[in-house]
Coordinates of C-alpha atoms in Angstrom, one line a residue:
Chain A
M140 CA -36.6 -66.2 15.4
T141 CA -35.6 -67.1 19.0
E142 CA -34.3 -64.9 21.7
T143 CA -30.8 -66.2 21.1
T144 CA -30.6 -65.4 17.4
A145 CA -28.1 -62.7 16.8
R146 CA -29.5 -59.5 15.4
P147 CA -28.0 -58.6 12.1
A148 CA -25.2 -56.2 12.7
L149 CA -25.6 -52.6 11.4
D150 CA -23.0 -49.9 11.8
F151 CA -24.9 -46.7 12.2
T152 CA -21.8 -44.6 12.7
P153 CA -22.4 -41.5 10.5
A154 CA -20.8 -41.7 7.1
P155 CA -23.0 -39.4 5.0
G156 CA -22.5 -38.5 1.4
A157 CA -24.5 -38.3 -1.8
A158 CA -24.1 -40.9 -4.6
P159 CA -22.8 -39.7 -8.0
M160 CA -25.6 -37.9 -9.9
A161 CA -25.6 -40.5 -12.7
R162 CA -26.2 -43.3 -10.2
M163 CA -29.1 -41.4 -8.5
V164 CA -30.8 -40.6 -11.8
A165 CA -30.4 -44.1 -13.2
A166 CA -31.8 -45.6 -10.0
Q167 CA -34.8 -43.2 -9.9
A168 CA -35.5 -43.7 -13.6
G169 CA -35.5 -47.5 -13.1
M170 CA -38.0 -47.1 -10.3
E171 CA -40.2 -44.8 -12.3
L172 CA -40.1 -47.3 -15.3
R173 CA -40.9 -50.3 -13.2
I174 CA -43.9 -48.6 -11.6
M175 CA -45.2 -47.5 -14.9
L176 CA -44.9 -50.9 -16.5
R177 CA -46.6 -52.5 -13.4
N178 CA -49.6 -50.2 -13.5
G179 CA -52.4 -52.0 -15.2
E180 CA -54.5 -48.8 -16.0
Q181 CA -51.5 -47.1 -17.4
L182 CA -50.7 -50.1 -19.6
L183 CA -54.3 -50.0 -20.9
L184 CA -53.8 -46.4 -21.9
T185 CA -50.3 -46.6 -23.3
M186 CA -50.3 -50.1 -25.0
V187 CA -53.7 -51.7 -25.3
I188 CA -55.8 -48.8 -26.6
P189 CA -53.3 -47.7 -29.3
V190 CA -52.8 -51.3 -30.5
L191 CA -56.6 -51.9 -30.5
L192 CA -57.2 -48.6 -32.4
L193 CA -54.5 -49.5 -34.9
V194 CA -55.7 -53.0 -35.5
G195 CA -59.4 -52.1 -35.4
F196 CA -59.4 -49.2 -37.7
S197 CA -56.9 -50.7 -40.1
T198 CA -59.0 -53.8 -40.7
V199 CA -62.6 -52.6 -40.3
D200 CA -63.8 -49.9 -42.7
V201 CA -65.8 -47.7 -40.3
V202 CA -64.3 -44.3 -41.0
E203 CA -63.3 -42.8 -44.3
L204 CA -59.5 -42.5 -44.3
G205 CA -58.7 -41.2 -47.8
D206 CA -57.1 -43.0 -50.7
G207 CA -54.0 -45.0 -49.6
P208 CA -53.9 -48.1 -47.4
R209 CA -55.6 -47.5 -44.1
V210 CA -52.7 -48.7 -42.0
D211 CA -50.4 -46.1 -43.7
F212 CA -52.8 -43.4 -42.6
L213 CA -53.4 -44.7 -39.1
T214 CA -49.9 -45.6 -37.9
P215 CA -48.5 -42.1 -37.6
G216 CA -51.7 -40.9 -35.7
V217 CA -51.5 -43.9 -33.3
L218 CA -47.8 -43.3 -32.7
A219 CA -48.7 -39.7 -31.8
L220 CA -51.4 -41.0 -29.5
A221 CA -49.0 -43.3 -27.8
V222 CA -46.6 -40.5 -27.1
M223 CA -49.4 -38.4 -25.7
S224 CA -50.7 -41.2 -23.5
T225 CA -47.3 -41.8 -21.9
A226 CA -45.8 -38.3 -21.7
F227 CA -49.1 -36.5 -20.9
T228 CA -51.9 -38.6 -19.5
G229 CA -49.8 -41.3 -17.7
Q230 CA -47.3 -38.8 -16.4
A231 CA -49.9 -36.3 -15.2
I232 CA -51.8 -38.9 -13.3
G233 CA -48.7 -40.6 -11.8
T234 CA -47.1 -37.4 -10.7
G235 CA -50.4 -36.0 -9.4
F236 CA -50.7 -39.0 -7.0
E237 CA -47.1 -38.9 -6.1
R238 CA -47.6 -35.3 -5.1
R239 CA -50.7 -36.2 -3.2
Y240 CA -49.0 -39.1 -1.3
G241 CA -46.0 -36.9 -0.3
V242 CA -43.6 -38.9 -2.6
L243 CA -42.3 -35.7 -4.3
K244 CA -41.8 -34.1 -0.8
R245 CA -40.1 -37.2 0.5
L246 CA -37.8 -37.4 -2.5
G247 CA -37.0 -33.7 -1.9
A248 CA -35.4 -34.7 1.4
T249 CA -33.0 -37.1 -0.3
P250 CA -29.7 -36.1 -2.1
L251 CA -31.5 -36.5 -5.5
P252 CA -32.0 -32.9 -6.7
R253 CA -35.2 -31.8 -8.4
F254 CA -33.7 -31.7 -11.8
G255 CA -32.4 -35.2 -11.2
L256 CA -36.0 -36.3 -10.5
L257 CA -37.2 -34.6 -13.7
A258 CA -34.4 -36.2 -15.7
A259 CA -35.3 -39.6 -14.3
K260 CA -39.0 -39.1 -15.1
T261 CA -38.1 -38.1 -18.7
L262 CA -35.8 -41.1 -19.1
A263 CA -38.6 -43.4 -17.9
V264 CA -41.1 -41.8 -20.3
L265 CA -38.7 -42.1 -23.2
A266 CA -38.1 -45.8 -22.3
V267 CA -41.8 -46.5 -22.3
E268 CA -42.2 -44.7 -25.6
A269 CA -39.4 -46.8 -27.1
I270 CA -41.3 -49.9 -26.1
Q271 CA -44.6 -48.5 -27.5
I272 CA -43.1 -47.5 -30.8
A273 CA -41.4 -50.9 -31.2
V274 CA -44.7 -52.7 -30.5
L275 CA -46.9 -50.4 -32.6
C276 CA -44.4 -50.4 -35.6
S277 CA -44.3 -54.2 -35.4
V278 CA -48.0 -54.5 -35.4
A279 CA -48.3 -51.9 -38.2
L280 CA -45.7 -53.7 -40.3
A281 CA -47.6 -57.0 -39.8
L282 CA -50.7 -55.2 -41.1
G283 CA -48.8 -54.1 -44.2
W284 CA -47.6 -50.7 -43.2
D285 CA -45.3 -49.2 -45.8
P286 CA -43.6 -46.0 -44.3
Q287 CA -42.4 -43.5 -46.9
G288 CA -39.2 -41.4 -46.7
G289 CA -35.6 -42.2 -46.1
P290 CA -33.3 -41.5 -43.1
A291 CA -34.1 -37.8 -43.2
A292 CA -37.8 -38.5 -42.7
F293 CA -37.1 -40.9 -39.8
A294 CA -34.7 -38.3 -38.2
Y295 CA -37.5 -35.7 -38.5
A296 CA -40.0 -38.1 -37.1
L297 CA -37.7 -38.7 -34.1
L298 CA -37.3 -35.0 -33.6
L299 CA -41.1 -34.6 -33.6
V300 CA -41.5 -37.4 -31.1
L301 CA -38.9 -35.8 -28.8
L302 CA -40.4 -32.3 -29.1
G303 CA -43.9 -33.8 -28.6
T304 CA -42.6 -35.6 -25.5
A305 CA -41.2 -32.3 -24.1
A306 CA -44.5 -30.5 -24.8
F307 CA -46.8 -33.2 -23.3
S308 CA -44.5 -33.7 -20.3
S309 CA -44.4 -30.0 -19.4
L310 CA -48.2 -29.9 -19.7
A311 CA -48.5 -33.0 -17.6
L312 CA -46.3 -31.5 -14.9
L313 CA -48.2 -28.2 -15.0
M314 CA -51.5 -30.1 -14.4
A315 CA -50.1 -32.5 -11.8
G316 CA -48.3 -29.7 -9.9
T317 CA -51.3 -27.4 -9.7
L318 CA -54.5 -29.4 -9.4
R319 CA -55.6 -31.9 -6.8
A320 CA -54.8 -35.5 -7.7
E321 CA -58.4 -36.5 -8.3
A322 CA -58.9 -33.4 -10.6
T323 CA -55.7 -34.3 -12.5
L324 CA -57.0 -37.9 -12.9
A325 CA -60.3 -36.6 -14.4
A326 CA -58.8 -33.8 -16.5
A327 CA -55.9 -35.8 -17.9
N328 CA -58.4 -38.5 -19.1
L329 CA -60.8 -35.9 -20.5
V330 CA -58.0 -34.2 -22.4
Y331 CA -56.8 -37.6 -23.7
V332 CA -60.3 -38.4 -25.0
V333 CA -60.9 -34.9 -26.5
L334 CA -57.5 -34.8 -28.2
L335 CA -58.0 -38.4 -29.4
G336 CA -61.2 -37.3 -31.1
L337 CA -60.1 -33.9 -32.4
G338 CA -56.5 -34.1 -33.1
G339 CA -56.0 -35.9 -36.3
V340 CA -55.2 -39.3 -34.7
L341 CA -57.8 -41.3 -36.5
F342 CA -59.0 -38.9 -39.3
D343 CA -57.8 -35.9 -41.2
T344 CA -58.4 -32.5 -39.5
G345 CA -59.0 -31.1 -43.0
R346 CA -62.7 -32.1 -42.5
F347 CA -63.2 -29.3 -39.9
P348 CA -64.6 -26.0 -41.1
G349 CA -62.1 -23.2 -41.5
A350 CA -61.7 -21.5 -38.1
A351 CA -62.1 -24.8 -36.2
Q352 CA -59.4 -26.4 -38.4
T353 CA -56.9 -23.6 -37.6
A354 CA -57.6 -24.0 -33.8
V355 CA -57.3 -27.8 -34.0
E356 CA -54.0 -27.5 -36.0
A357 CA -52.5 -25.5 -33.1
L358 CA -53.0 -28.4 -30.8
P359 CA -49.8 -30.4 -29.9
I360 CA -51.4 -33.7 -30.8
T361 CA -52.4 -32.4 -34.2
A362 CA -48.9 -31.1 -34.9
L363 CA -47.4 -34.4 -33.9
A364 CA -49.8 -36.6 -35.7
G365 CA -50.0 -34.4 -38.8
G366 CA -46.2 -33.9 -38.9
L367 CA -45.6 -37.7 -38.6
R368 CA -48.3 -38.5 -41.2
A369 CA -47.0 -35.9 -43.7
V370 CA -43.5 -37.5 -43.9
L371 CA -44.3 -41.2 -43.2
A372 CA -47.6 -41.6 -45.1
D373 CA -47.5 -38.9 -47.8
G374 CA -43.7 -38.8 -48.3
A375 CA -43.8 -35.0 -48.0
A376 CA -40.7 -33.0 -47.2
P377 CA -40.2 -32.2 -43.4
S378 CA -42.1 -29.0 -42.6
L379 CA -41.1 -26.4 -40.0
L380 CA -44.7 -25.7 -38.8
P381 CA -45.2 -28.8 -36.6
V382 CA -41.8 -28.3 -35.1
A383 CA -42.6 -24.7 -34.2
V384 CA -46.1 -25.6 -32.8
L385 CA -44.6 -28.3 -30.5
A386 CA -41.7 -26.1 -29.5
V387 CA -44.0 -23.3 -28.5
W388 CA -46.2 -25.7 -26.4
A389 CA -43.0 -27.2 -24.8
A390 CA -41.6 -23.7 -23.9
A391 CA -44.9 -22.3 -22.6
G392 CA -45.7 -25.5 -20.6
A393 CA -42.2 -25.6 -19.1
A394 CA -42.4 -21.9 -18.2
L395 CA -45.8 -22.2 -16.5
A396 CA -44.9 -25.5 -14.8
A397 CA -41.7 -23.9 -13.4
R398 CA -43.7 -21.0 -12.2
F399 CA -46.7 -22.7 -10.7
F400 CA -45.7 -26.3 -9.8
R401 CA -46.2 -27.1 -6.1
W402 CA -44.2 -30.0 -4.8
E403 CA -46.8 -30.8 -2.1
Chain B
M271 CA -0.9 -28.6 9.5
R272 CA -3.4 -30.5 7.6
A273 CA -4.3 -32.6 10.7
R274 CA -4.6 -29.5 12.8
T275 CA -7.0 -27.9 10.3
R276 CA -9.0 -31.1 10.3
A277 CA -9.1 -31.1 14.1
A278 CA -10.2 -27.5 14.1
I279 CA -13.0 -28.2 11.7
D280 CA -14.1 -31.2 13.9
S281 CA -14.0 -29.2 17.1
E282 CA -16.0 -26.4 15.4
A283 CA -18.5 -29.0 14.2
M284 CA -18.8 -30.4 17.7
E285 CA -19.5 -26.9 19.1
T286 CA -22.5 -26.2 16.9
A287 CA -25.7 -28.0 17.9
A288 CA -27.4 -30.5 15.7
V289 CA -30.5 -28.2 15.6
E290 CA -30.8 -24.7 16.9
V291 CA -34.2 -23.1 16.6
T292 CA -34.6 -19.5 17.7
D293 CA -38.0 -17.6 18.0
L294 CA -39.4 -19.7 15.2
V295 CA -42.8 -18.5 13.8
K296 CA -44.8 -20.5 11.3
R297 CA -48.3 -19.3 10.1
Y298 CA -50.8 -20.9 7.8
G299 CA -53.1 -18.1 6.7
A300 CA -54.7 -16.7 9.9
T301 CA -53.5 -19.6 12.0
T302 CA -50.2 -19.3 13.9
A303 CA -49.0 -22.9 14.2
V304 CA -45.6 -22.1 15.7
D305 CA -45.4 -18.9 17.9
G306 CA -41.9 -17.9 18.9
L307 CA -40.5 -21.3 19.6
S308 CA -36.9 -21.9 20.6
F309 CA -34.9 -25.0 21.5
T310 CA -31.5 -26.6 21.0
A311 CA -30.9 -30.3 20.1
P312 CA -27.4 -31.5 20.8
R313 CA -25.5 -33.7 18.5
G314 CA -25.4 -37.4 19.2
A315 CA -28.3 -37.2 21.5
V316 CA -32.1 -37.9 21.4
T317 CA -34.3 -34.9 21.6
A318 CA -38.0 -35.4 21.9
L319 CA -40.5 -32.7 20.9
L320 CA -43.5 -33.7 23.1
G321 CA -46.9 -32.2 22.9
P322 CA -50.5 -32.8 22.0
N323 CA -51.7 -33.0 18.4
G324 CA -51.7 -29.6 16.8
A325 CA -49.1 -28.2 19.1
G326 CA -46.8 -27.3 16.2
K327 CA -44.3 -30.2 16.4
T328 CA -44.6 -31.2 12.8
S329 CA -44.5 -27.7 11.5
T330 CA -41.3 -27.1 13.5
V331 CA -39.7 -30.3 12.2
E332 CA -40.7 -29.5 8.6
V333 CA -39.0 -26.1 8.8
C334 CA -35.9 -27.9 10.1
E335 CA -36.1 -30.4 7.2
G336 CA -36.3 -27.6 4.7
F337 CA -39.8 -28.5 3.6
R338 CA -41.4 -25.2 4.9
R339 CA -40.1 -21.7 5.1
A340 CA -40.1 -20.0 8.5
D341 CA -42.3 -16.8 8.8
G342 CA -40.0 -15.6 11.5
G343 CA -37.0 -16.5 13.7
S344 CA -34.1 -18.6 12.6
V345 CA -33.3 -22.3 12.3
R346 CA -29.8 -23.8 12.0
V347 CA -29.3 -27.5 11.3
L348 CA -25.7 -28.8 11.7
G349 CA -24.8 -25.1 11.7
L350 CA -26.4 -24.6 8.2
D351 CA -29.6 -23.0 6.9
P352 CA -32.0 -25.7 6.0
A353 CA -33.4 -23.7 3.0
A354 CA -30.2 -22.0 1.6
D355 CA -27.9 -24.9 2.3
A356 CA -30.4 -27.6 1.4
A357 CA -28.1 -29.4 -1.1
R358 CA -25.3 -29.7 1.4
L359 CA -27.6 -30.8 4.2
K360 CA -29.6 -33.5 2.5
P361 CA -26.9 -36.2 2.3
R362 CA -26.3 -35.6 6.1
V363 CA -29.8 -35.6 7.4
G364 CA -32.3 -38.5 7.4
V365 CA -36.0 -37.8 7.3
M366 CA -39.0 -39.9 8.3
P367 CA -42.3 -38.1 7.5
Q368 CA -45.4 -38.7 9.6
S369 CA -46.9 -40.9 6.9
G370 CA -46.7 -41.8 3.2
G371 CA -43.9 -40.5 1.1
V372 CA -43.6 -43.8 -0.9
P373 CA -45.2 -44.5 -4.3
T374 CA -48.1 -46.9 -3.6
G375 CA -46.8 -49.3 -6.3
A376 CA -43.2 -49.4 -5.1
R377 CA -42.2 -52.6 -3.3
A378 CA -40.7 -52.4 0.2
G379 CA -37.2 -53.7 -0.8
E380 CA -37.2 -51.8 -4.0
W381 CA -37.8 -48.5 -2.3
L382 CA -35.1 -49.2 0.3
R383 CA -32.6 -50.1 -2.4
L384 CA -33.6 -46.9 -4.3
T385 CA -33.0 -44.7 -1.2
A386 CA -29.7 -46.5 -0.6
S387 CA -28.6 -45.7 -4.1
F388 CA -28.8 -42.0 -3.4
H389 CA -26.1 -42.3 -0.8
A390 CA -22.3 -42.8 -1.0
R391 CA -21.9 -45.4 1.8
P392 CA -25.4 -46.7 2.6
L393 CA -26.2 -49.6 5.0
S394 CA -27.2 -52.9 3.4
P395 CA -30.9 -52.7 2.5
D396 CA -31.4 -56.4 3.1
T397 CA -29.8 -56.3 6.5
L398 CA -31.9 -53.3 7.5
L399 CA -35.1 -55.0 6.2
E400 CA -34.2 -58.1 8.2
R401 CA -33.5 -56.0 11.3
L402 CA -36.9 -54.3 11.1
G403 CA -38.8 -57.5 10.4
L404 CA -39.6 -56.6 6.8
T405 CA -37.8 -59.3 5.0
N406 CA -41.0 -61.2 4.2
A407 CA -42.6 -58.0 3.0
S408 CA -39.7 -57.1 0.7
R409 CA -41.7 -57.8 -2.5
T410 CA -44.9 -56.3 -1.2
P411 CA -46.1 -53.0 -2.7
F412 CA -46.3 -50.2 -0.3
R413 CA -50.1 -49.9 -0.4
R414 CA -50.4 -53.5 0.7
L415 CA -48.1 -53.1 3.8
S416 CA -49.8 -52.8 7.2
G417 CA -49.6 -49.3 8.8
G418 CA -46.8 -50.6 11.1
Q419 CA -44.8 -52.0 8.2
Q420 CA -45.1 -48.7 6.3
Q421 CA -43.8 -46.9 9.4
R422 CA -40.8 -49.2 9.7
L423 CA -40.0 -49.0 6.0
S424 CA -40.1 -45.2 6.4
L425 CA -37.8 -45.4 9.4
A426 CA -35.4 -47.6 7.4
A427 CA -35.3 -45.2 4.5
A428 CA -34.5 -42.4 6.9
V429 CA -31.4 -44.1 8.4
I430 CA -30.1 -46.1 5.4
G431 CA -27.7 -43.3 4.2
R432 CA -25.8 -43.2 7.5
P433 CA -26.8 -39.7 8.4
E434 CA -25.4 -37.5 11.2
L435 CA -28.9 -36.4 12.2
V436 CA -32.4 -37.9 11.7
F437 CA -35.8 -36.3 12.1
L438 CA -38.5 -38.8 13.0
D439 CA -42.0 -37.4 13.0
E440 CA -44.2 -39.6 15.2
P441 CA -42.0 -42.7 14.6
T442 CA -44.2 -45.1 16.7
A443 CA -47.7 -43.8 15.9
G444 CA -49.9 -46.7 15.2
L445 CA -47.3 -49.4 16.0
D446 CA -48.0 -52.5 18.0
P447 CA -45.9 -53.0 21.1
Q448 CA -43.3 -55.2 19.5
A449 CA -42.8 -52.9 16.6
R450 CA -42.6 -49.9 18.9
H451 CA -40.0 -51.7 20.9
A452 CA -38.0 -52.5 17.8
T453 CA -38.1 -48.8 16.9
W454 CA -37.0 -47.7 20.3
E455 CA -34.1 -50.2 20.1
L456 CA -33.1 -48.8 16.8
V457 CA -33.2 -45.2 18.1
A458 CA -31.1 -46.2 21.1
E459 CA -28.5 -47.7 18.7
L460 CA -28.5 -44.6 16.5
R461 CA -27.7 -42.6 19.6
A462 CA -25.0 -45.0 20.7
A463 CA -23.4 -44.7 17.2
G464 CA -23.3 -40.9 17.6
V465 CA -26.3 -40.0 15.4
G466 CA -28.4 -37.1 16.6
V467 CA -32.1 -37.8 16.7
V468 CA -35.0 -35.3 16.9
L469 CA -38.3 -37.0 17.2
T470 CA -41.8 -35.9 17.8
T471 CA -44.3 -37.8 20.0
H472 CA -47.3 -37.3 22.1
H473 CA -46.5 -40.3 24.2
M474 CA -44.9 -39.5 27.6
E475 CA -43.4 -42.9 28.0
E476 CA -41.7 -42.7 24.7
A477 CA -40.1 -39.4 25.6
E478 CA -39.2 -40.6 29.1
N479 CA -37.7 -43.9 27.8
L480 CA -35.8 -42.6 24.8
A481 CA -34.9 -39.0 25.1
D482 CA -31.9 -37.3 26.6
R483 CA -33.7 -34.0 26.3
V484 CA -37.4 -33.2 26.2
V485 CA -39.0 -30.1 24.7
I486 CA -42.6 -29.8 25.7
I487 CA -44.6 -27.8 23.2
D488 CA -48.1 -26.5 23.6
R489 CA -49.9 -24.1 21.2
G490 CA -46.8 -23.4 19.2
R491 CA -44.6 -22.4 22.2
V492 CA -42.1 -24.2 24.4
V493 CA -43.6 -24.7 27.9
A494 CA -40.7 -26.7 29.3
D495 CA -37.3 -27.8 28.1
G496 CA -34.6 -29.7 29.7
A497 CA -32.8 -33.0 30.3
T498 CA -35.5 -35.7 30.8
G499 CA -34.3 -36.3 34.4
E500 CA -34.3 -32.6 35.3
L501 CA -37.9 -32.1 34.2
T502 CA -39.1 -34.9 36.4
C503 CA -36.6 -35.0 39.2
D504 CA -38.2 -32.6 41.7
G505 CA -41.6 -33.6 42.8
H506 CA -41.4 -37.0 44.5
E507 CA -44.9 -38.3 45.2
L508 CA -46.4 -41.1 47.1
R509 CA -49.6 -42.3 45.6
F510 CA -52.2 -44.9 46.4
E511 CA -55.7 -45.7 45.4
A512 CA -58.4 -46.6 48.0
R513 CA -62.0 -47.9 47.8
E514 CA -62.8 -46.2 51.1
A515 CA -63.2 -42.4 51.4
V516 CA -59.9 -40.9 52.7
D517 CA -60.0 -38.0 55.1
T518 CA -57.1 -36.0 53.6
E519 CA -57.0 -33.5 56.4
A520 CA -56.7 -36.2 59.0
L521 CA -53.9 -37.9 57.0
E522 CA -52.1 -34.6 56.5
A523 CA -52.3 -33.9 60.3
A524 CA -50.6 -37.3 60.9
L525 CA -47.7 -36.4 58.6
P526 CA -44.8 -33.9 59.2
S527 CA -45.5 -30.3 58.4
G528 CA -44.8 -29.2 54.9
V529 CA -46.4 -32.3 53.4
R530 CA -49.7 -31.9 51.6
V531 CA -52.2 -34.6 50.7
E532 CA -54.4 -34.3 47.7
A533 CA -57.3 -36.4 46.7
R534 CA -58.1 -37.1 43.1
P535 CA -61.7 -38.2 42.9
A536 CA -62.7 -41.5 41.3
T537 CA -63.3 -41.5 37.6
A538 CA -64.9 -44.1 35.4
G539 CA -63.1 -47.4 36.0
R540 CA -60.6 -45.8 38.4
A541 CA -60.7 -45.7 42.2
A542 CA -60.1 -42.4 44.1
E543 CA -56.4 -41.6 44.3
C544 CA -54.4 -40.0 47.1
A545 CA -51.2 -38.1 46.3
V546 CA -48.8 -37.3 49.1
A547 CA -46.0 -34.8 48.4
R548 CA -43.7 -32.4 50.1
A549 CA -44.6 -28.8 49.3
D550 CA -40.9 -28.2 48.5
G551 CA -40.8 -31.1 46.1
G552 CA -38.4 -33.0 48.3
E553 CA -37.9 -36.7 48.7
I554 CA -40.6 -39.0 50.2
G555 CA -38.5 -41.3 52.5
P556 CA -39.3 -44.7 54.0
E557 CA -40.4 -43.0 57.3
M558 CA -43.2 -41.2 55.5
L559 CA -44.2 -44.5 53.8
A560 CA -44.4 -46.1 57.2
T561 CA -46.5 -43.2 58.6
V562 CA -48.9 -43.4 55.7
G563 CA -49.1 -47.3 56.2
T564 CA -49.8 -46.9 59.9
W565 CA -52.4 -44.3 59.3
C566 CA -54.2 -46.5 56.8
A567 CA -54.1 -49.4 59.3
A568 CA -55.6 -47.3 62.0
N569 CA -58.3 -45.9 59.8
G570 CA -59.4 -49.0 58.0
V571 CA -58.2 -47.8 54.6
H572 CA -57.1 -50.5 52.1
P573 CA -54.5 -48.9 49.9
E574 CA -54.0 -50.3 46.4
G575 CA -51.2 -49.6 44.0
L576 CA -49.2 -47.9 46.7
R577 CA -46.0 -46.4 45.1
V578 CA -43.4 -43.7 45.5
Q579 CA -42.5 -42.1 42.3
R580 CA -41.1 -39.1 40.6
R581 CA -43.6 -37.0 38.8
T582 CA -44.2 -38.0 35.2
L583 CA -43.9 -35.8 32.2
E584 CA -47.6 -35.8 32.1
D585 CA -47.7 -34.3 35.6
V586 CA -45.3 -31.6 34.4
F587 CA -47.3 -30.9 31.4
L588 CA -50.6 -30.7 33.4
E589 CA -49.0 -28.3 35.9
L590 CA -47.7 -26.1 33.1
T591 CA -50.7 -26.0 30.9
G592 CA -53.6 -27.3 32.8
R593 CA -54.4 -29.5 29.8
D594 CA -54.3 -33.2 29.2
L595 CA -51.4 -34.2 27.0
R596 CA -53.4 -37.1 25.5
S597 CA -55.8 -34.8 23.8

């Protein structure tokens, strides 16, 4: 640039106004989605680990998985894990650091209202989950997965995924909005590992002794994995219990997050 | 009828200040950050909140932005309450925080396009990037931008929605001279376009160069407030440095009565300085300059950096608080 180059003209004359809500939410959701898909650690958590678990445990006989084909047992559990990794772990860590770096505060100064931001985050999480489910189902089908049930079973599975997303998202926001970012990072990963181990993702919770089994079955991951497995692997009729467990977690998490979430 | 109503609304809008802060108090636990602070920032003008770090500038601005609740006093922004009327104010007010505020993985251009999409009639993101020298950084994630690039991106995001008023918290902190100059030019253009600007700074030159009004803040209170020229107009001074010891009493005796001579002792790397000023703050004319020159010639004093100047904001601040603004 030389001294004589004309500066690009900008008309700063005030002309304020908010964009239509749909445009704001769509733009914010697009940004959230691109950031999630670009984040290597998050992709490891949301894509690589579930695929590796599915392929590894389907093909190698290291744990006892019951009678039927191994992939039929594993796929519903890994789908539940995928939902948890995106809606809970990834979202908690991402939002925790956004809070730490003042992003939530900065967005609070724009015309995008808070519910618009939450809607955008939810849309981005659902979009990532759709990609995860497409990838995992393709891998499972390639491994010989034979899901049971008709349209009613799939509709029920979708309902469970949506309720699970609501439950995990509200717990993620509760954690991200109350703990320091570093504590959220550690706790969200810890919860991920503990729930992966306990929650019926890779093996049946029926192996736990009585009281422990009841406790484990009240976990959102167990309700989601167990509910999906019952209809997709065992061909059972949809049950109300997993729906109720997930709904209670979603309601409790949302109420606590609304009460205790700090934007900065 | 319709036109008259519109005109009435406009005239009412013009009468209310951009920002009106009255007896503002902000506490954090036992610490009182803002302690009964009042000032008014007019529309379409640049108002600088000037003060040392920790004076309460950012707390004040953050209450105006609606980020923090006041513990006492009242704040009106464009005639509205920044907390209760937040939804109505946000499209009209641009905000540049002191640092951060952008996701570390967001690219510069992407972030600016996002903020543009929140507004009805935004400026062109590409033109604004070009204007602030960020075109080549457009695809760079925020965490990889230099501190100066991050600041400029933050400034761009504050103005892209064509607001009526912008709050810039330390807009030039950590900028190199070129980037600082680009920021100053942009602020001047905002002002020319009728945008009100409230900025915080601890640089005197920034306030002197940019601001129509300066509000000097120390320990949570306003210690001086006025048009930039008013604050510095009285108190003409003649200053010079000298390697030789200057007998201030002898120099004073050579000058008309009512003129005092003050010696400021040498500090590390700086020669002793002499300041000549009228006790009434009046003008130092050419005759007095000649008298001082003649006296120096007669007494073998070699003046360096001889100048007649108005007192600076730093002088004003030192007089009012006895403390160094650069702390």
